[in-house]
């Protein structure tokens, strides 16, 4: 059977028949580049090679490409141009928000959740180790929703210590989402700063920073069909921080290093298109997800879902939990052999079976087998049907 999961280059040396037929249900790990993004980046690589810091015409051309990209990102986010900084990835943006708020803004207490991405959880551990900072975690329900009463209590009981709240918009493993509007307002009432990791939601949900009280917000191009190795951070204009990486005066002195011009242009192009096509993509992905979920429920007894299916949940992610069985134990491997890419937990640790800190924090049954299926607008109902039939073959025969 032939599936066109997403556009691939017809002359690629990686394009053996088997690869071409694969079904990609791992879009929370990363997404394929859009052809328009490749085109925009290729144009930069061919014709805009100057260093944006050079003052001659070639440099100015590169500078213009970077600043146009910044304008696009700022417009999509409802931010000022001066509040958007390009970084190398979502991980760097999250490190920057957390470490710089301690170093430069006097934060001495951070409230977060145990289900945050490793680049937040491990950064918090490093901050605790090297600095005089208290880290506290908000209570979560079994789906990963923050307990609002506990959150208020934590925010109100900080004493004199300057506090930062860091909570992600959507969990990358379960899809459970935070009500950004509500939580940013609660946070603002307490006078604490708010950082949100929107790596899984930028380009998928309308986020208007002119209406939200957010100090820092992180994003990453490769989650919305842009290139890997390029991210951004929004830093609200009230928060003046020193460079995260010291060196030249790039990114208005916030982050030294010659800019990844092609990556930045690709990020902006991908975000512009994601913003433009947001509703159409959402409809398509919701349809695929719903169809797939119904088929799972019809065909697999005892199946459960880890995300908050009756509350706020990302339409891109479906975290399915299968009852344990000898056949289920090798499910991911067998799906891979059948030409289906999915993940067993966090994207960043997939392929290494170290268990999921998210599912552990939620008290999930360690004997059940979780597969995270995550969709893009390139996926089809036909593909969903094929994955179901492969799951039946693997688990029921
Ligand atoms: N935050 C979340 C929620 C993620 O899902 C990821 C990647 O999986 C990251 C941060 C890290 O982003 P990057 O891969 O750009 O470093």
mmCIF file of C-alpha atoms and ligand atoms in Angstrom:
data_model
loop_
_atom_site.group_PDB
_atom_site.id
_atom_site.type_symbol
_atom_site.label_atom_id
_atom_site.label_comp_id
_atom_site.label_asym_id
_atom_site.label_seq_id
_atom_site.Cartn_x
_atom_site.Cartn_y
_atom_site.Cartn_z
ATOM 1 C CA UNK A 1 0.000 0.000 0.000
ATOM 2 C CA UNK A 2 1.265 3.506 -0.793
ATOM 3 C CA UNK A 3 0.982 6.411 1.637
ATOM 4 C CA UNK A 4 2.140 9.907 0.981
ATOM 5 C CA UNK A 5 2.719 10.863 4.594
ATOM 6 C CA UNK A 6 4.387 14.112 3.664
ATOM 7 C CA UNK A 7 6.328 15.515 0.707
ATOM 8 C CA UNK A 8 9.787 13.988 0.263
ATOM 9 C CA UNK A 9 12.457 14.845 -2.224
ATOM 10 C CA UNK A 10 12.093 12.524 -5.247
ATOM 11 C CA UNK A 11 15.858 12.235 -5.824
ATOM 12 C CA UNK A 12 16.932 11.658 -2.233
ATOM 13 C CA UNK A 13 19.518 8.949 -1.675
ATOM 14 C CA UNK A 14 17.597 8.086 1.518
ATOM 15 C CA UNK A 15 14.489 7.380 -0.486
ATOM 16 C CA UNK A 16 14.345 3.627 -0.740
ATOM 17 C CA UNK A 17 10.871 2.241 -1.337
ATOM 18 C CA UNK A 18 10.390 1.130 2.232
ATOM 19 C CA UNK A 19 11.284 4.549 3.617
ATOM 20 C CA UNK A 20 8.907 6.240 1.229
ATOM 21 C CA UNK A 21 6.038 4.088 2.412
ATOM 22 C CA UNK A 22 6.545 4.747 6.089
ATOM 23 C CA UNK A 23 3.779 6.285 8.134
ATOM 24 C CA UNK A 24 4.955 9.108 10.359
ATOM 25 C CA UNK A 25 2.862 9.381 13.539
ATOM 26 C CA UNK A 26 5.587 11.037 15.618
ATOM 27 C CA UNK A 27 5.008 14.724 14.968
ATOM 28 C CA UNK A 28 5.510 15.731 18.606
ATOM 29 C CA UNK A 29 9.141 14.599 18.219
ATOM 30 C CA UNK A 30 9.654 16.640 15.123
ATOM 31 C CA UNK A 31 7.804 17.559 11.937
ATOM 32 C CA UNK A 32 8.811 17.334 8.285
ATOM 33 C CA UNK A 33 9.905 20.565 6.634
ATOM 34 C CA UNK A 34 7.374 22.261 4.386
ATOM 35 C CA UNK A 35 8.493 22.648 0.738
ATOM 36 C CA UNK A 36 7.945 26.426 1.047
ATOM 37 C CA UNK A 37 10.316 26.475 4.023
ATOM 38 C CA UNK A 38 12.975 24.541 2.133
ATOM 39 C CA UNK A 39 12.583 26.986 -0.749
ATOM 40 C CA UNK A 40 12.984 30.032 1.496
ATOM 41 C CA UNK A 41 16.031 28.513 3.219
ATOM 42 C CA UNK A 42 17.588 27.443 -0.067
ATOM 43 C CA UNK A 43 17.281 30.977 -1.375
ATOM 44 C CA UNK A 44 19.192 32.213 1.699
ATOM 45 C CA UNK A 45 21.862 29.533 1.362
ATOM 46 C CA UNK A 46 22.373 30.366 -2.301
ATOM 47 C CA UNK A 47 22.130 34.115 -2.257
ATOM 48 C CA UNK A 48 22.298 35.544 1.244
ATOM 49 C CA UNK A 49 25.589 34.362 2.685
ATOM 50 C CA UNK A 50 26.750 37.603 4.301
ATOM 51 C CA UNK A 51 27.275 37.963 8.031
ATOM 52 C CA UNK A 52 24.398 40.025 9.430
ATOM 53 C CA UNK A 53 26.906 41.944 11.576
ATOM 54 C CA UNK A 54 28.905 43.156 8.544
ATOM 55 C CA UNK A 55 28.092 46.657 7.477
ATOM 56 C CA UNK A 56 28.654 46.151 3.739
ATOM 57 C CA UNK A 57 25.848 45.328 1.282
ATOM 58 C CA UNK A 58 26.137 41.535 1.695
ATOM 59 C CA UNK A 59 25.923 41.873 5.460
ATOM 60 C CA UNK A 60 23.019 44.285 5.223
ATOM 61 C CA UNK A 61 21.131 41.840 3.018
ATOM 62 C CA UNK A 62 21.531 39.117 5.654
ATOM 63 C CA UNK A 63 20.584 41.545 8.438
ATOM 64 C CA UNK A 64 17.430 42.442 6.527
ATOM 65 C CA UNK A 65 16.502 38.748 6.208
ATOM 66 C CA UNK A 66 16.912 38.254 9.973
ATOM 67 C CA UNK A 67 14.960 41.398 10.841
ATOM 68 C CA UNK A 68 12.153 40.557 8.419
ATOM 69 C CA UNK A 69 11.911 37.156 10.097
ATOM 70 C CA UNK A 70 11.788 38.808 13.529
ATOM 71 C CA UNK A 71 8.993 41.080 12.318
ATOM 72 C CA UNK A 72 6.998 38.045 11.143
ATOM 73 C CA UNK A 73 7.420 36.192 14.457
ATOM 74 C CA UNK A 74 6.562 39.294 16.489
ATOM 75 C CA UNK A 75 3.432 39.894 14.405
ATOM 76 C CA UNK A 76 2.201 36.301 14.790
ATOM 77 C CA UNK A 77 2.766 36.451 18.570
ATOM 78 C CA UNK A 78 1.336 39.936 19.128
ATOM 79 C CA UNK A 79 4.714 41.008 20.542
ATOM 80 C CA UNK A 80 7.057 43.914 19.847
ATOM 81 C CA UNK A 81 9.979 43.322 17.532
ATOM 82 C CA UNK A 82 12.347 44.098 20.416
ATOM 83 C CA UNK A 83 10.894 41.266 22.484
ATOM 84 C CA UNK A 84 11.743 38.403 20.084
ATOM 85 C CA UNK A 85 15.198 36.766 20.193
ATOM 86 C CA UNK A 86 16.373 33.891 18.038
ATOM 87 C CA UNK A 87 18.109 30.965 19.746
ATOM 88 C CA UNK A 88 19.379 27.549 18.683
ATOM 89 C CA UNK A 89 16.359 25.571 19.957
ATOM 90 C CA UNK A 90 13.577 25.287 22.513
ATOM 91 C CA UNK A 91 16.014 23.815 25.023
ATOM 92 C CA UNK A 92 18.207 26.893 24.855
ATOM 93 C CA UNK A 93 15.205 29.210 25.187
ATOM 94 C CA UNK A 94 14.023 27.392 28.316
ATOM 95 C CA UNK A 95 17.534 27.409 29.825
ATOM 96 C CA UNK A 96 17.775 31.112 29.109
ATOM 97 C CA UNK A 97 14.431 31.978 30.723
ATOM 98 C CA UNK A 98 15.138 30.005 33.894
ATOM 99 C CA UNK A 99 18.833 30.718 34.402
ATOM 100 C CA UNK A 100 18.712 34.390 33.449
ATOM 101 C CA UNK A 101 15.727 35.108 35.656
ATOM 102 C CA UNK A 102 17.755 33.818 38.608
ATOM 103 C CA UNK A 103 20.991 35.519 37.581
ATOM 104 C CA UNK A 104 19.641 38.858 36.380
ATOM 105 C CA UNK A 105 16.168 39.367 37.789
ATOM 106 C CA UNK A 106 16.687 38.265 41.386
ATOM 107 C CA UNK A 107 14.383 35.237 41.237
ATOM 108 C CA UNK A 108 14.952 33.089 44.342
ATOM 109 C CA UNK A 109 12.003 30.734 44.075
ATOM 110 C CA UNK A 110 10.714 28.772 41.092
ATOM 111 C CA UNK A 111 7.403 26.961 40.953
ATOM 112 C CA UNK A 112 7.089 24.353 38.233
ATOM 113 C CA UNK A 113 5.763 20.831 37.579
ATOM 114 C CA UNK A 114 7.413 17.436 37.548
ATOM 115 C CA UNK A 115 5.941 16.768 34.108
ATOM 116 C CA UNK A 116 7.808 19.588 32.352
ATOM 117 C CA UNK A 117 10.199 18.689 29.546
ATOM 118 C CA UNK A 118 13.668 17.511 30.643
ATOM 119 C CA UNK A 119 15.138 20.800 29.469
ATOM 120 C CA UNK A 120 13.143 22.500 32.224
ATOM 121 C CA UNK A 121 13.293 19.793 34.916
ATOM 122 C CA UNK A 122 17.042 19.238 34.514
ATOM 123 C CA UNK A 123 17.714 22.987 34.334
ATOM 124 C CA UNK A 124 15.841 23.420 37.606
ATOM 125 C CA UNK A 125 17.974 20.699 39.174
ATOM 126 C CA UNK A 126 21.133 22.494 37.980
ATOM 127 C CA UNK A 127 19.879 25.832 39.327
ATOM 128 C CA UNK A 128 19.152 24.244 42.701
ATOM 129 C CA UNK A 129 22.581 22.689 42.811
ATOM 130 C CA UNK A 130 24.519 25.839 42.052
ATOM 131 C CA UNK A 131 22.319 28.611 43.383
ATOM 132 C CA UNK A 132 20.396 29.718 46.392
ATOM 133 C CA UNK A 133 17.012 29.047 44.828
ATOM 134 C CA UNK A 134 13.986 27.114 46.125
ATOM 135 C CA UNK A 135 12.215 24.924 43.597
ATOM 136 C CA UNK A 136 8.690 23.782 44.368
ATOM 137 C CA UNK A 137 6.354 21.633 42.304
ATOM 138 C CA UNK A 138 2.644 22.146 41.949
ATOM 139 C CA UNK A 139 0.352 19.168 42.626
ATOM 140 C CA UNK A 140 -1.039 17.498 39.514
ATOM 141 C CA UNK A 141 -4.070 15.327 38.895
ATOM 142 C CA UNK A 142 -3.667 11.995 37.114
ATOM 143 C CA UNK A 143 -3.857 13.662 33.706
ATOM 144 C CA UNK A 144 -1.214 16.261 34.553
ATOM 145 C CA UNK A 145 -3.508 19.231 35.201
ATOM 146 C CA UNK A 146 -2.095 21.639 37.779
ATOM 147 C CA UNK A 147 -4.158 21.863 40.952
ATOM 148 C CA UNK A 148 -5.317 25.481 40.846
ATOM 149 C CA UNK A 149 -5.808 25.782 44.631
ATOM 150 C CA UNK A 150 -2.331 24.490 45.289
ATOM 151 C CA UNK A 151 -0.934 26.785 42.627
ATOM 152 C CA UNK A 152 -2.549 29.833 44.253
ATOM 153 C CA UNK A 153 -1.321 28.687 47.651
ATOM 154 C CA UNK A 154 2.256 28.303 46.376
ATOM 155 C CA UNK A 155 2.150 31.670 44.645
ATOM 156 C CA UNK A 156 0.816 33.423 47.737
ATOM 157 C CA UNK A 157 3.190 31.799 50.218
ATOM 158 C CA UNK A 158 6.504 32.898 48.787
ATOM 159 C CA UNK A 159 7.195 35.570 51.387
ATOM 160 C CA UNK A 160 9.713 38.106 50.210
ATOM 161 C CA UNK A 161 11.331 35.811 47.668
ATOM 162 C CA UNK A 162 10.954 36.861 44.059
ATOM 163 C CA UNK A 163 9.148 34.012 42.315
ATOM 164 C CA UNK A 164 9.024 32.630 38.779
ATOM 165 C CA UNK A 165 6.295 30.223 37.681
ATOM 166 C CA UNK A 166 7.333 27.931 34.830
ATOM 167 C CA UNK A 167 4.614 25.764 33.288
ATOM 168 C CA UNK A 168 4.347 24.363 29.794
ATOM 169 C CA UNK A 169 1.368 25.108 27.544
ATOM 170 C CA UNK A 170 0.979 21.508 26.351
ATOM 171 C CA UNK A 171 2.716 18.431 27.631
ATOM 172 C CA UNK A 172 4.738 16.768 24.880
ATOM 173 C CA UNK A 173 3.974 13.236 26.098
ATOM 174 C CA UNK A 174 0.322 13.373 27.103
ATOM 175 C CA UNK A 175 -0.975 16.453 25.281
ATOM 176 C CA UNK A 176 -2.617 17.812 28.456
ATOM 177 C CA UNK A 177 -2.847 21.581 28.214
ATOM 178 C CA UNK A 178 -2.685 24.522 30.558
ATOM 179 C CA UNK A 179 -5.219 27.344 30.437
ATOM 180 C CA UNK A 180 -2.654 30.035 29.628
ATOM 181 C CA UNK A 181 -5.075 32.922 30.025
ATOM 182 C CA UNK A 182 -6.181 31.807 33.472
ATOM 183 C CA UNK A 183 -2.785 30.784 34.851
ATOM 184 C CA UNK A 184 -0.993 33.869 33.581
ATOM 185 C CA UNK A 185 -3.674 35.995 35.283
ATOM 186 C CA UNK A 186 -3.362 34.082 38.598
ATOM 187 C CA UNK A 187 0.388 34.461 38.387
ATOM 188 C CA UNK A 188 0.176 38.180 37.665
ATOM 189 C CA UNK A 189 -2.101 38.706 40.714
ATOM 190 C CA UNK A 190 0.644 37.322 42.935
ATOM 191 C CA UNK A 191 3.344 39.483 41.374
ATOM 192 C CA UNK A 192 5.346 36.445 40.208
ATOM 193 C CA UNK A 193 6.945 36.221 36.772
ATOM 194 C CA UNK A 194 5.563 33.650 34.345
ATOM 195 C CA UNK A 195 7.527 31.516 31.893
ATOM 196 C CA UNK A 196 5.747 29.148 29.552
ATOM 197 C CA UNK A 197 7.223 26.498 27.270
ATOM 198 C CA UNK A 198 5.050 26.663 24.160
ATOM 199 C CA UNK A 199 7.269 24.412 22.067
ATOM 200 C CA UNK A 200 4.364 22.055 21.303
ATOM 201 C CA UNK A 201 1.704 24.736 20.773
ATOM 202 C CA UNK A 202 3.211 27.635 18.833
ATOM 203 C CA UNK A 203 1.657 27.531 15.363
ATOM 204 C CA UNK A 204 -1.151 25.229 16.570
ATOM 205 C CA UNK A 205 -3.149 27.578 18.806
ATOM 206 C CA UNK A 206 -3.710 31.312 18.677
ATOM 207 C CA UNK A 207 -1.368 32.895 21.222
ATOM 208 C CA UNK A 208 -1.610 36.640 21.540
ATOM 209 C CA UNK A 209 1.029 38.010 23.871
ATOM 210 C CA UNK A 210 -0.516 41.459 23.908
ATOM 211 C CA UNK A 211 -3.352 39.872 25.929
ATOM 212 C CA UNK A 212 -1.290 37.626 28.207
ATOM 213 C CA UNK A 213 0.853 38.468 31.200
ATOM 214 C CA UNK A 214 3.914 36.436 30.257
ATOM 215 C CA UNK A 215 7.549 37.277 31.046
ATOM 216 C CA UNK A 216 9.165 34.542 28.913
ATOM 217 C CA UNK A 217 7.839 32.217 26.214
ATOM 218 C CA UNK A 218 9.817 29.578 24.327
ATOM 219 C CA UNK A 219 9.353 28.131 20.839
ATOM 220 C CA UNK A 220 11.167 25.800 18.448
ATOM 221 C CA UNK A 221 10.943 25.779 14.639
ATOM 222 C CA UNK A 222 11.134 22.025 14.086
ATOM 223 C CA UNK A 223 7.856 21.409 15.886
ATOM 224 C CA UNK A 224 5.904 23.458 13.326
ATOM 225 C CA UNK A 225 7.465 22.239 10.067
ATOM 226 C CA UNK A 226 10.500 24.499 10.269
ATOM 227 C CA UNK A 227 14.177 23.528 10.556
ATOM 228 C CA UNK A 228 15.937 21.899 13.495
ATOM 229 C CA UNK A 229 18.502 23.983 15.353
ATOM 230 C CA UNK A 230 16.485 27.178 15.413
ATOM 231 C CA UNK A 231 14.226 28.476 18.141
ATOM 232 C CA UNK A 232 13.157 31.713 19.711
ATOM 233 C CA UNK A 233 12.394 33.260 23.047
ATOM 234 C CA UNK A 234 9.953 36.046 23.767
ATOM 235 C CA UNK A 235 11.174 38.222 26.622
ATOM 236 C CA UNK A 236 8.702 40.792 27.810
ATOM 237 C CA UNK A 237 10.220 44.280 27.524
ATOM 238 C CA UNK A 238 10.037 44.836 31.316
ATOM 239 C CA UNK A 239 12.667 42.168 31.913
ATOM 240 C CA UNK A 240 16.174 43.303 31.151
ATOM 241 C CA UNK A 241 18.620 40.419 31.210
ATOM 242 C CA UNK A 242 22.309 40.014 30.407
ATOM 243 C CA UNK A 243 23.498 37.830 27.513
ATOM 244 C CA UNK A 244 22.889 34.101 27.877
ATOM 245 C CA UNK A 245 25.878 33.468 25.617
ATOM 246 C CA UNK A 246 28.654 36.032 25.923
ATOM 247 C CA UNK A 247 30.533 37.290 22.878
ATOM 248 C CA UNK A 248 29.481 39.671 20.133
ATOM 249 C CA UNK A 249 26.481 41.936 20.290
ATOM 250 C CA UNK A 250 24.135 39.788 18.207
ATOM 251 C CA UNK A 251 20.443 39.585 19.114
ATOM 252 C CA UNK A 252 20.694 43.005 20.666
ATOM 253 C CA UNK A 253 23.260 41.813 23.160
ATOM 254 C CA UNK A 254 21.086 39.023 24.542
ATOM 255 C CA UNK A 255 22.635 36.064 22.750
ATOM 256 C CA UNK A 256 26.026 36.237 21.080
ATOM 257 C CA UNK A 257 26.992 34.145 18.039
ATOM 258 C CA UNK A 258 26.632 34.670 14.304
ATOM 259 C CA UNK A 259 22.989 34.157 13.426
ATOM 260 C CA UNK A 260 21.712 31.023 11.693
ATOM 261 C CA UNK A 261 20.227 33.133 8.903
ATOM 262 C CA UNK A 262 18.758 30.287 6.838
ATOM 263 C CA UNK A 263 17.292 28.690 9.976
ATOM 264 C CA UNK A 264 15.783 31.968 11.152
ATOM 265 C CA UNK A 265 14.232 32.615 7.728
ATOM 266 C CA UNK A 266 12.902 29.035 7.703
ATOM 267 C CA UNK A 267 11.462 29.436 11.207
ATOM 268 C CA UNK A 268 9.616 32.610 10.233
ATOM 269 C CA UNK A 269 8.280 31.097 6.995
ATOM 270 C CA UNK A 270 7.051 27.977 8.815
ATOM 271 C CA UNK A 271 5.392 30.057 11.529
ATOM 272 C CA UNK A 272 3.748 32.375 9.021
ATOM 273 C CA UNK A 273 2.231 29.397 7.178
ATOM 274 C CA UNK A 274 1.246 27.625 10.415
ATOM 275 C CA UNK A 275 -0.554 30.791 11.484
ATOM 276 C CA UNK A 276 -2.241 31.223 8.106
ATOM 277 C CA UNK A 277 -3.375 27.583 7.860
ATOM 278 C CA UNK A 278 -4.001 27.004 11.553
ATOM 279 C CA UNK A 279 -7.732 26.351 11.389
ATOM 280 C CA UNK A 280 -7.620 24.094 8.310
ATOM 281 C CA UNK A 281 -4.769 22.074 9.792
ATOM 282 C CA UNK A 282 -6.553 21.805 13.134
ATOM 283 C CA UNK A 283 -9.700 20.439 11.471
ATOM 284 C CA UNK A 284 -7.715 17.858 9.530
ATOM 285 C CA UNK A 285 -5.637 16.699 12.494
ATOM 286 C CA UNK A 286 -8.654 16.540 14.794
ATOM 287 C CA UNK A 287 -10.430 14.364 12.271
ATOM 288 C CA UNK A 288 -7.456 11.988 12.001
ATOM 289 C CA UNK A 289 -7.032 11.871 15.776
ATOM 290 C CA UNK A 290 -10.739 11.277 16.449
ATOM 291 C CA UNK A 291 -10.987 8.547 13.837
ATOM 292 C CA UNK A 292 -7.866 6.844 15.120
ATOM 293 C CA UNK A 293 -9.006 7.064 18.742
ATOM 294 C CA UNK A 294 -12.418 5.579 17.945
ATOM 295 C CA UNK A 295 -10.803 2.697 16.089
ATOM 296 C CA UNK A 296 -8.455 2.061 19.019
ATOM 297 C CA UNK A 297 -11.405 1.954 21.415
ATOM 298 C CA UNK A 298 -13.348 -0.381 19.132
ATOM 299 C CA UNK A 299 -10.494 -2.807 18.606
ATOM 300 C CA UNK A 300 -8.389 -2.961 21.756
ATOM 301 C CA UNK A 301 -9.945 -4.019 25.004
ATOM 302 C CA UNK A 302 -8.601 -2.248 28.071
ATOM 303 C CA UNK A 303 -7.044 0.617 26.131
ATOM 304 C CA UNK A 304 -6.766 3.903 28.031
ATOM 305 C CA UNK A 305 -5.442 7.370 27.261
ATOM 306 C CA UNK A 306 -2.948 9.322 29.336
ATOM 307 C CA UNK A 307 -3.916 12.883 28.364
ATOM 308 C CA UNK A 308 -6.928 14.775 29.660
ATOM 309 C CA UNK A 309 -9.308 13.581 26.949
ATOM 310 C CA UNK A 310 -12.323 15.244 28.596
ATOM 311 C CA UNK A 311 -10.567 18.491 29.343
ATOM 312 C CA UNK A 312 -7.935 20.517 27.545
ATOM 313 C CA UNK A 313 -5.804 18.307 25.336
ATOM 314 C CA UNK A 314 -3.625 19.027 22.308
ATOM 315 C CA UNK A 315 -5.238 17.767 19.078
ATOM 316 C CA UNK A 316 -1.802 16.738 17.834
ATOM 317 C CA UNK A 317 -1.094 14.155 20.540
ATOM 318 C CA UNK A 318 -2.811 10.898 21.490
ATOM 319 C CA UNK A 319 -1.042 8.974 24.231
ATOM 320 C CA UNK A 320 -2.452 5.448 24.243
ATOM 321 C CA UNK A 321 -1.874 3.042 27.088
ATOM 322 C CA UNK A 322 -2.212 -0.669 26.293
ATOM 323 C CA UNK A 323 -2.619 -3.415 28.902
ATOM 324 C CA UNK A 324 0.561 -5.334 29.407
ATOM 325 C CA UNK A 325 1.146 -8.535 27.433
ATOM 326 C CA UNK A 326 4.208 -10.223 25.927
ATOM 327 C CA UNK A 327 3.173 -8.884 22.509
ATOM 328 C CA UNK A 328 2.664 -5.340 23.800
ATOM 329 C CA UNK A 329 6.159 -5.248 25.296
ATOM 330 C CA UNK A 330 7.799 -4.956 21.885
ATOM 331 C CA UNK A 331 5.060 -2.849 20.372
ATOM 332 C CA UNK A 332 7.149 0.173 19.358
ATOM 333 C CA UNK A 333 9.809 -1.998 17.787
ATOM 334 C CA UNK A 334 7.228 -4.000 15.866
ATOM 335 C CA UNK A 335 5.491 -0.841 14.688
ATOM 336 C CA UNK A 336 8.841 0.444 13.475
ATOM 337 C CA UNK A 337 9.490 -2.798 11.589
ATOM 338 C CA UNK A 338 6.020 -2.438 10.055
ATOM 339 C CA UNK A 339 7.022 1.016 8.759
ATOM 340 C CA UNK A 340 5.281 3.116 11.411
ATOM 341 C CA UNK A 341 7.075 5.810 13.399
ATOM 342 C CA UNK A 342 5.639 6.533 16.827
ATOM 343 C CA UNK A 343 7.151 7.194 20.223
ATOM 344 C CA UNK A 344 7.171 5.573 23.631
ATOM 345 C CA UNK A 345 7.390 8.728 25.656
ATOM 346 C CA UNK A 346 9.144 12.036 25.381
ATOM 347 C CA UNK A 347 10.463 12.712 21.902
ATOM 348 C CA UNK A 348 13.873 13.490 23.220
ATOM 349 C CA UNK A 349 14.306 10.134 24.934
ATOM 350 C CA UNK A 350 12.535 7.976 22.373
ATOM 351 C CA UNK A 351 14.630 5.067 21.186
ATOM 352 C CA UNK A 352 16.163 4.762 24.653
ATOM 353 C CA UNK A 353 13.912 2.820 26.953
ATOM 354 C CA UNK A 354 14.586 4.727 30.150
ATOM 355 C CA UNK A 355 10.963 5.136 31.169
ATOM 356 C CA UNK A 356 9.029 8.343 31.161
ATOM 357 C CA UNK A 357 9.442 10.857 33.994
ATOM 358 C CA UNK A 358 6.070 12.301 32.969
ATOM 359 C CA UNK A 359 4.103 9.066 33.301
ATOM 360 C CA UNK A 360 5.966 8.276 36.519
ATOM 361 C CA UNK A 361 5.009 11.681 37.957
ATOM 362 C CA UNK A 362 1.376 11.020 37.020
ATOM 363 C CA UNK A 363 1.424 7.711 38.849
ATOM 364 C CA UNK A 364 0.733 5.706 35.688
ATOM 365 C CA UNK A 365 0.798 1.929 35.980
ATOM 366 C CA UNK A 366 4.379 0.940 35.035
ATOM 367 C CA UNK A 367 3.139 -2.374 33.668
ATOM 368 C CA UNK A 368 1.076 -0.763 30.921
ATOM 369 C CA UNK A 369 2.636 0.004 27.559
ATOM 370 C CA UNK A 370 2.333 3.576 26.301
ATOM 371 C CA UNK A 371 2.599 4.604 22.680
ATOM 372 C CA UNK A 372 2.412 8.278 21.852
ATOM 373 C CA UNK A 373 0.878 8.811 18.435
ATOM 374 C CA UNK A 374 1.242 12.379 17.215
ATOM 375 C CA UNK A 375 -0.182 13.800 14.030
ATOM 376 C CA UNK A 376 0.380 16.459 11.421
ATOM 377 C CA UNK A 377 -1.879 17.814 8.696
ATOM 378 C CA UNK A 378 -0.052 15.538 6.251
ATOM 379 C CA UNK A 379 -1.510 12.413 7.886
ATOM 380 C CA UNK A 380 -4.588 10.796 6.394
ATOM 381 C CA UNK A 381 -7.473 8.586 7.530
ATOM 382 C CA UNK A 382 -6.049 5.902 5.278
ATOM 383 C CA UNK A 383 -2.836 5.985 7.287
ATOM 384 C CA UNK A 384 -4.800 5.803 10.541
ATOM 385 C CA UNK A 385 -6.593 2.753 9.165
ATOM 386 C CA UNK A 386 -3.283 1.109 8.254
ATOM 387 C CA UNK A 387 -1.795 1.745 11.716
ATOM 388 C CA UNK A 388 -4.868 0.140 13.308
ATOM 389 C CA UNK A 389 -4.542 -2.904 11.087
ATOM 390 C CA UNK A 390 -0.821 -3.229 11.950
ATOM 391 C CA UNK A 391 -1.612 -2.869 15.660
ATOM 392 C CA UNK A 392 -4.195 -5.657 15.338
ATOM 393 C CA UNK A 393 -1.695 -7.853 13.548
ATOM 394 C CA UNK A 394 0.995 -7.227 16.189
ATOM 395 C CA UNK A 395 -1.181 -7.442 19.296
ATOM 396 C CA UNK A 396 -3.908 -9.899 18.384
ATOM 397 C CA UNK A 397 -2.365 -12.567 16.181
HETATM 398 N N1 LIG B 1 9.879 21.652 25.269
HETATM 399 C C1 LIG B 1 9.021 20.735 24.812
HETATM 400 C C2 LIG B 1 7.640 20.699 25.360
HETATM 401 C C3 LIG B 1 9.413 19.810 23.839
HETATM 402 O O1 LIG B 1 8.546 18.889 23.389
HETATM 403 C C4 LIG B 1 10.741 19.867 23.348
HETATM 404 C C5 LIG B 1 11.208 18.862 22.362
HETATM 405 O O2 LIG B 1 10.726 17.749 22.291
HETATM 406 C C6 LIG B 1 11.587 20.869 23.839
HETATM 407 C C7 LIG B 1 11.134 21.738 24.793
HETATM 408 C C8 LIG B 1 12.983 21.009 23.322
HETATM 409 O O3 LIG B 1 12.967 21.651 22.082
HETATM 410 P P1 LIG B 1 14.242 21.527 21.100
HETATM 411 O O4 LIG B 1 14.179 20.172 20.498
HETATM 412 O O5 LIG B 1 14.038 22.618 20.100
HETATM 413 O O6 LIG B 1 15.426 21.752 21.938
#
